[in-house]
Amino acid sequence: MKKREAPPEDGPLRADAARNRERVLAVARELLARGDSSLQMNQIAREAGVGVGTVYRHFPARQDLLEALVNEHLEALLDKAHAAEASEEPWSSLRRFLRAALDLQLADIGLAEILNAPRDAHARTSQLKAELFATSGRLLERAQRAGVVRPEVGAEDIQRLMCGIEHAVRIGGGERRVVSERYLIILLDGLRPTSG
Amino acid sequence: MKKREAPPEDGPLRADAARNRERVLAVARELLARGDSSLQMNQIAREAGVGVGTVYRHFPARQDLLEALVNEHLEALLDKAHAAEASEEPWSSLRRFLRAALDLQLADIGLAEILNAPRDAHARTSQLKAELFATSGRLLERAQRAGVVRPEVGAEDIQRLMCGIEHAVRIGGGERRVVSERYLIILLDGLRPTSG
Amino acid sequence: MKKREAPPEDGPLRADAARNRERVLAVARELLARGDSSLQMNQIAREAGVGVGTVYRHFPARQDLLEALVNEHLEALLDKAHAAEASEEPWSSLRRFLRAALDLQLADIGLAEILNAPRDAHARTSQLKAELFATSGRLLERAQRAGVVRPEVGAEDIQRLMCGIEHAVRIGGGERRVVSERYLIILLDGLRPTSG
Amino acid sequence: MKKREAPPEDGPLRADAARNRERVLAVARELLARGDSSLQMNQIAREAGVGVGTVYRHFPARQDLLEALVNEHLEALLDKAHAAEASEEPWSSLRRFLRAALDLQLADIGLAEILNAPRDAHARTSQLKAELFATSGRLLERAQRAGVVRPEVGAEDIQRLMCGIEHAVRIGGGERRVVSERYLIILLDGLRPTSG
DNA sequence: CATGAATGAGAATTCATTCAT
DNA sequence: TATGAATGAATTCTCATTCAT
C-alpha cells in the first residue's frame, strides 16, 4: 500500500505520452462498457498495446483511472443539471435531470462508484461532485418549494435512491430502456408528497 | 469444473462436527455482517480456529456456505410472507411483508445475492426461493386487484426494487432503521397506482 | 480448463528473461536427471531462485516446461535418425539409431513421456515427433526390405519396445551403459527375422 | 512419516473385521484392475463402505495393502514356475512360465511394482519374491545349460526385461493379448544365443 | 518516458494421516 | 475395533505492483 508520487500534471504531455494515455482510457472505457469494472492493469495494458508500467505512470491506482474515465460523464451530467436549473418548471426539470442521470449511470458502471466513493483521488473529481451535489440540491429544493416533492428528502437521498434504481435495473433482465423508465417512474411517483 | 460430492446431510452430525460447523457458520455470518461477502475459505478457517479442510468438508464451495447461511433467513422471510397472506388487508399486509424483507436483507448481505443468483447449489434453496416468489406474487396480485398497487409491476420487479432500496440504504450513512424506513415509504408510495 | 496465452516466443528474450528461463530449465533438467519427473512449479522456482510467477510466465503448465526440455533432445535424436538414413547399411544404421535413442531416453526421463503423450502443448513438438516417427519408419522398412528385421513390426512397436527397454534399465541397478547395451542387443536380436 | 505399529496378525480376525478386510481388498483390486494404482485410502474406504480408520487398521500403509493384494498373484506365479520346473523341456517350460508371468503382470498393475520394490512390508512377500527369483533362476540356468538361452543373462535381467515388455504393452493401444504375445516372442527370440 | 519481466503474497484446493467419539 | 471428522502441509495458480533495461 505504498504511496506513489502523483503523476506529473504540470505541462502538456508529449505527443506519444498523450497518445498512450488515450489508448489506455479507450480500453478502460471499453471494458467498463462490457460490464467489467475490475479494471485490471495488466489486462488494460495488454489490450491497449502498451506496457503495464505505462498504465501505472499515467494512473498510479485504479481510482485515478476510474476518475479520469468518469469525470467526463460527470461533466456531462453537470451540464444536464445546469440546463435543468435554467428551465422554469420545477418538476419536469427535475424529472428530466434524473432521467439523464439514470441513463448515464447505466451507461457507465463506474459513475455510481465514484459518486459514492468517500474520498477522491483528484481535486477535480471532488469539485465536480460538489457542484453536482449543490446543483441537484437546488433543483430539489425548488421542487419542494413548489410542493411537488416531499419535503423530508435531501440531495443525498436522491443520489442514493438513484443508485438503488440503477442497481435494480442492472440485476435483472428485460429491455434496459424500458425497465429503467418504469422503475424511474415509480421512484418519481414515490418522491411526490403524500397526497392527503 | 470438477464435481464435488454433496456434503453429507443425512444423519445428525456428530457433536464435534456440529460444533465446528456452527463455528464456521458463525464466523461466516460475522464476516457478512462486517460487510465482507467474499467468504474466503482460508480466512474463515483461520478465524474459526479449524483447519481449511474442515470448512471444505462442510461447505465444498462458497455457494454452499452462503446458502446455508441465507436459508434460515429465507425461511424467516417466507414465514412473514405467509403471515401477510393470512391477513385481510391487501395493502398493509404487503407493506408489512416488504418491511420485514428489507430488514432481513439489510441484516444479511448474502440474502440479496442468493435471491438474484441465476442458479442455486441446493434444491432447498431453489424451493424456498420459488415459494417466496410465488407467495409475494400472490400478495402483490391481491393488492393489485384491490386497486392499491399499480397493475404493471410484477413480483420480479418488486424483488429487484427491494434490492435497489437495500443498495441505496447500504451505500450511505445515517441511522439504518430510519433511512430504510424512509426509502421504503418512498418505494411504497411509488407503487401506488397513479391517481388520475 | 481455462486457456492460457502461449508464452511469448516471438522476439529474442531480454537478457534477464533469457537468464531466468535458462535457470528454470537448468533446474528442471537437474530434477529430471535426479529422477524426479513431477516438475513442481514452486520447487523449481525455489531452486532456481526466481519467483513462481516467473516460472509460470515462461511455462504456463508442466507440459510446456517438459516439452521445452525435451525438444532439444528430440532434435538431437532426429539428427541421429537422419544420419542413419544417410548411411548405406540397413541394419547397422538402424542399430546405431536405436542405440542413440536409448542413450537419450535414459539421459532424459521426460523424453519417453513426451513420445508417448497423446497430445502435445506445442506444434513444434508434434512436428518433431511426426518427423521422428516417419524417419524411424523409413529406417525400419529399409531394414525389412533387406530382410534383416522381421516384417510384422512397425515403427510404433519399435518405439514402444524401446520405451520398454528404457524402463527395464531404469528399474534396476548395474552400470547403466553396460546394462542398456546388453538389453538393447537382446531387443535387436529379437527383431531379426526368425531364421527358419 | 511416523511409524505405525504393525497390524495385529496373531489370532484369527473377528468375523466382522475379516469381512471389512475383504471388502477393502475387493475394492482395491477393483481399482487396480481399472488401472488406478494410486490406492488412495479415503477413496477405498468410501467405496468399501467402511471408515478410513478401518482401512488404516488393516493396512497401515499403501505398501501393506498392495502386498496383500499382490501376494496371491505372486503365489499363482510361483505355482507356474514350479510347474514349469517339473516339465522336461528347458525352452518351452521357460517360455510357458514367462507367458504366464506377462499375463499376470498385465492383469495386476501392482505386481511389477512389488517385484521391483527394494524393500517389502511383510516377510511373506520377501519370501515369495525370493522363491520366485530362485525358481526362475533355475529355469533360466537349465535353459542356458541346454544352450537355448544366451549365457550372460541372469534371473534379474529376465525380471527387468519382462517388466519392460509389460510397460511396452501398456503404453500403447492394440489388442492386449495380441500385442503382448508379439512382444513376448521378440523378447524370447532375443534371449536365444547368438547363432554363430 | 516506455517497457514488460519479475516478484511474491495470497487464494483455492487436495489428500495422507491422526484421533476423538 | 470401527468410525469418519479434523487436520494442515503441500500444491497450483493469480494478480497488483515494482524495477531493471
PDB file of N, CA, C and O in Angstrom, chain C residues 3 10 19 23 36 43 46 52 58 67 76-77 80-81 86 91 96 104 129 132 141 143 146 179 190 192:
ATOM      1  N   LYS C   3      -7.990 -21.523 -20.832  1.00  0.00           N
ATOM      2  CA  LYS C   3      -6.913 -21.443 -21.811  1.00  0.00           C
ATOM      3  C   LYS C   3      -5.969 -20.306 -21.446  1.00  0.00           C
ATOM      4  O   LYS C   3      -6.384 -19.194 -21.181  1.00  0.00           O
ATOM      5  N   ASP C  10       8.060 -14.872 -29.763  1.00  0.00           N
ATOM      6  CA  ASP C  10       8.393 -14.181 -30.993  1.00  0.00           C
ATOM      7  C   ASP C  10       9.825 -13.673 -31.024  1.00  0.00           C
ATOM      8  O   ASP C  10      10.701 -14.284 -31.617  1.00  0.00           O
ATOM      9  N   ARG C  19      18.055 -15.267 -19.053  1.00  0.00           N
ATOM     10  CA  ARG C  19      18.840 -15.847 -17.968  1.00  0.00           C
ATOM     11  C   ARG C  19      17.924 -16.634 -17.035  1.00  0.00           C
ATOM     12  O   ARG C  19      18.186 -17.782 -16.686  1.00  0.00           O
ATOM     13  N   ARG C  23      17.825 -20.596 -16.195  1.00  0.00           N
ATOM     14  CA  ARG C  23      17.916 -21.116 -14.824  1.00  0.00           C
ATOM     15  C   ARG C  23      16.813 -22.124 -14.552  1.00  0.00           C
ATOM     16  O   ARG C  23      17.046 -23.197 -14.005  1.00  0.00           O
ATOM     17  N   ASP C  36      13.309 -37.175 -10.680  1.00  0.00           N
ATOM     18  CA  ASP C  36      12.032 -36.618 -10.234  1.00  0.00           C
ATOM     19  C   ASP C  36      11.359 -35.958 -11.421  1.00  0.00           C
ATOM     20  O   ASP C  36      11.744 -34.873 -11.839  1.00  0.00           O
ATOM     21  N   GLN C  43       8.717 -25.745  -6.412  1.00  0.00           N
ATOM     22  CA  GLN C  43      10.030 -26.308  -6.135  1.00  0.00           C
ATOM     23  C   GLN C  43      11.061 -25.776  -7.132  1.00  0.00           C
ATOM     24  O   GLN C  43      12.155 -25.352  -6.750  1.00  0.00           O
ATOM     25  N   ARG C  46      11.828 -22.174  -6.425  1.00  0.00           N
ATOM     26  CA  ARG C  46      12.679 -22.038  -5.249  1.00  0.00           C
ATOM     27  C   ARG C  46      14.126 -22.357  -5.607  1.00  0.00           C
ATOM     28  O   ARG C  46      15.034 -21.560  -5.356  1.00  0.00           O
ATOM     29  N   VAL C  52       7.668 -17.758  -8.321  1.00  0.00           N
ATOM     30  CA  VAL C  52       6.818 -18.729  -9.029  1.00  0.00           C
ATOM     31  C   VAL C  52       6.273 -18.142 -10.301  1.00  0.00           C
ATOM     32  O   VAL C  52       6.170 -18.820 -11.320  1.00  0.00           O
ATOM     33  N   HIS C  58       7.102 -18.189 -18.168  1.00  0.00           N
ATOM     34  CA  HIS C  58       7.799 -18.897 -19.235  1.00  0.00           C
ATOM     35  C   HIS C  58       7.123 -20.202 -19.619  1.00  0.00           C
ATOM     36  O   HIS C  58       7.095 -20.581 -20.787  1.00  0.00           O
ATOM     37  N   GLU C  67       8.127 -30.089 -22.505  1.00  0.00           N
ATOM     38  CA  GLU C  67       8.391 -30.082 -23.938  1.00  0.00           C
ATOM     39  C   GLU C  67       9.614 -29.226 -24.270  1.00  0.00           C
ATOM     40  O   GLU C  67      10.426 -29.593 -25.121  1.00  0.00           O
ATOM     41  N   ALA C  76      18.010 -33.659 -31.372  1.00  0.00           N
ATOM     42  CA  ALA C  76      19.257 -34.426 -31.458  1.00  0.00           C
ATOM     43  C   ALA C  76      18.960 -35.828 -31.998  1.00  0.00           C
ATOM     44  O   ALA C  76      19.692 -36.362 -32.847  1.00  0.00           O
ATOM     45  N   LEU C  77      17.856 -36.364 -31.514  1.00  0.00           N
ATOM     46  CA  LEU C  77      17.501 -37.715 -31.934  1.00  0.00           C
ATOM     47  C   LEU C  77      17.138 -37.749 -33.409  1.00  0.00           C
ATOM     48  O   LEU C  77      17.511 -38.680 -34.143  1.00  0.00           O
ATOM     49  N   LYS C  80      20.147 -37.842 -35.432  1.00  0.00           N
ATOM     50  CA  LYS C  80      20.691 -39.196 -35.482  1.00  0.00           C
ATOM     51  C   LYS C  80      19.945 -40.036 -36.517  1.00  0.00           C
ATOM     52  O   LYS C  80      20.525 -40.820 -37.255  1.00  0.00           O
ATOM     53  N   ALA C  81      18.640 -39.860 -36.508  1.00  0.00           N
ATOM     54  CA  ALA C  81      17.818 -40.639 -37.439  1.00  0.00           C
ATOM     55  C   ALA C  81      18.166 -40.291 -38.880  1.00  0.00           C
ATOM     56  O   ALA C  81      18.322 -41.169 -39.725  1.00  0.00           O
ATOM     57  N   ALA C  86      21.137 -41.649 -43.935  1.00  0.00           N
ATOM     58  CA  ALA C  86      22.139 -41.325 -44.955  1.00  0.00           C
ATOM     59  C   ALA C  86      23.136 -42.474 -45.137  1.00  0.00           C
ATOM     60  O   ALA C  86      23.821 -42.551 -46.153  1.00  0.00           O
ATOM     61  N   TRP C  91      20.956 -52.453 -41.647  1.00  0.00           N
ATOM     62  CA  TRP C  91      20.942 -52.967 -40.289  1.00  0.00           C
ATOM     63  C   TRP C  91      21.782 -52.138 -39.312  1.00  0.00           C
ATOM     64  O   TRP C  91      21.306 -51.715 -38.262  1.00  0.00           O
ATOM     65  N   ARG C  96      22.506 -48.332 -34.906  1.00  0.00           N
ATOM     66  CA  ARG C  96      23.131 -47.117 -34.391  1.00  0.00           C
ATOM     67  C   ARG C  96      22.077 -46.111 -33.908  1.00  0.00           C
ATOM     68  O   ARG C  96      22.204 -45.497 -32.859  1.00  0.00           O
ATOM     69  N   LEU C 104      19.660 -41.399 -25.202  1.00  0.00           N
ATOM     70  CA  LEU C 104      18.955 -40.142 -24.935  1.00  0.00           C
ATOM     71  C   LEU C 104      17.784 -40.365 -23.986  1.00  0.00           C
ATOM     72  O   LEU C 104      17.554 -39.580 -23.069  1.00  0.00           O
ATOM     73  N   LYS C 129       7.942 -34.967 -33.338  1.00  0.00           N
ATOM     74  CA  LYS C 129       7.564 -36.354 -33.121  1.00  0.00           C
ATOM     75  C   LYS C 129       7.171 -37.025 -34.431  1.00  0.00           C
ATOM     76  O   LYS C 129       7.548 -38.174 -34.707  1.00  0.00           O
ATOM     77  N   LEU C 132      10.213 -37.663 -36.552  1.00  0.00           N
ATOM     78  CA  LEU C 132      10.995 -38.753 -35.982  1.00  0.00           C
ATOM     79  C   LEU C 132      10.342 -40.095 -36.286  1.00  0.00           C
ATOM     80  O   LEU C 132      11.008 -41.067 -36.667  1.00  0.00           O
ATOM     81  N   GLU C 141      11.658 -49.862 -42.429  1.00  0.00           N
ATOM     82  CA  GLU C 141      11.219 -50.512 -43.669  1.00  0.00           C
ATOM     83  C   GLU C 141      12.394 -50.925 -44.552  1.00  0.00           C
ATOM     84  O   GLU C 141      12.383 -51.969 -45.191  1.00  0.00           O
ATOM     85  N   ALA C 143      15.251 -51.773 -43.524  1.00  0.00           N
ATOM     86  CA  ALA C 143      15.839 -52.984 -42.932  1.00  0.00           C
ATOM     87  C   ALA C 143      14.959 -54.197 -43.221  1.00  0.00           C
ATOM     88  O   ALA C 143      15.455 -55.313 -43.451  1.00  0.00           O
ATOM     89  N   ALA C 146      15.493 -55.322 -46.674  1.00  0.00           N
ATOM     90  CA  ALA C 146      16.780 -56.025 -46.765  1.00  0.00           C
ATOM     91  C   ALA C 146      16.720 -57.378 -46.072  1.00  0.00           C
ATOM     92  O   ALA C 146      17.690 -58.124 -46.030  1.00  0.00           O
ATOM     93  N   VAL C 179      24.380 -52.226 -18.861  1.00  0.00           N
ATOM     94  CA  VAL C 179      23.070 -52.862 -18.862  1.00  0.00           C
ATOM     95  C   VAL C 179      22.273 -52.474 -20.102  1.00  0.00           C
ATOM     96  O   VAL C 179      21.678 -53.332 -20.766  1.00  0.00           O
ATOM     97  N   GLY C 190      16.119 -59.924 -31.083  1.00  0.00           N
ATOM     98  CA  GLY C 190      14.723 -60.340 -31.129  1.00  0.00           C
ATOM     99  C   GLY C 190      13.986 -59.790 -32.335  1.00  0.00           C
ATOM    100  O   GLY C 190      12.979 -60.346 -32.780  1.00  0.00           O
ATOM    101  N   ARG C 192      15.304 -59.501 -35.314  1.00  0.00           N
ATOM    102  CA  ARG C 192      15.730 -60.218 -36.530  1.00  0.00           C
ATOM    103  C   ARG C 192      14.655 -61.208 -36.946  1.00  0.00           C
ATOM    104  O   ARG C 192      13.941 -61.750 -36.095  1.00  0.00           O
TER     105      ARG C 192
END
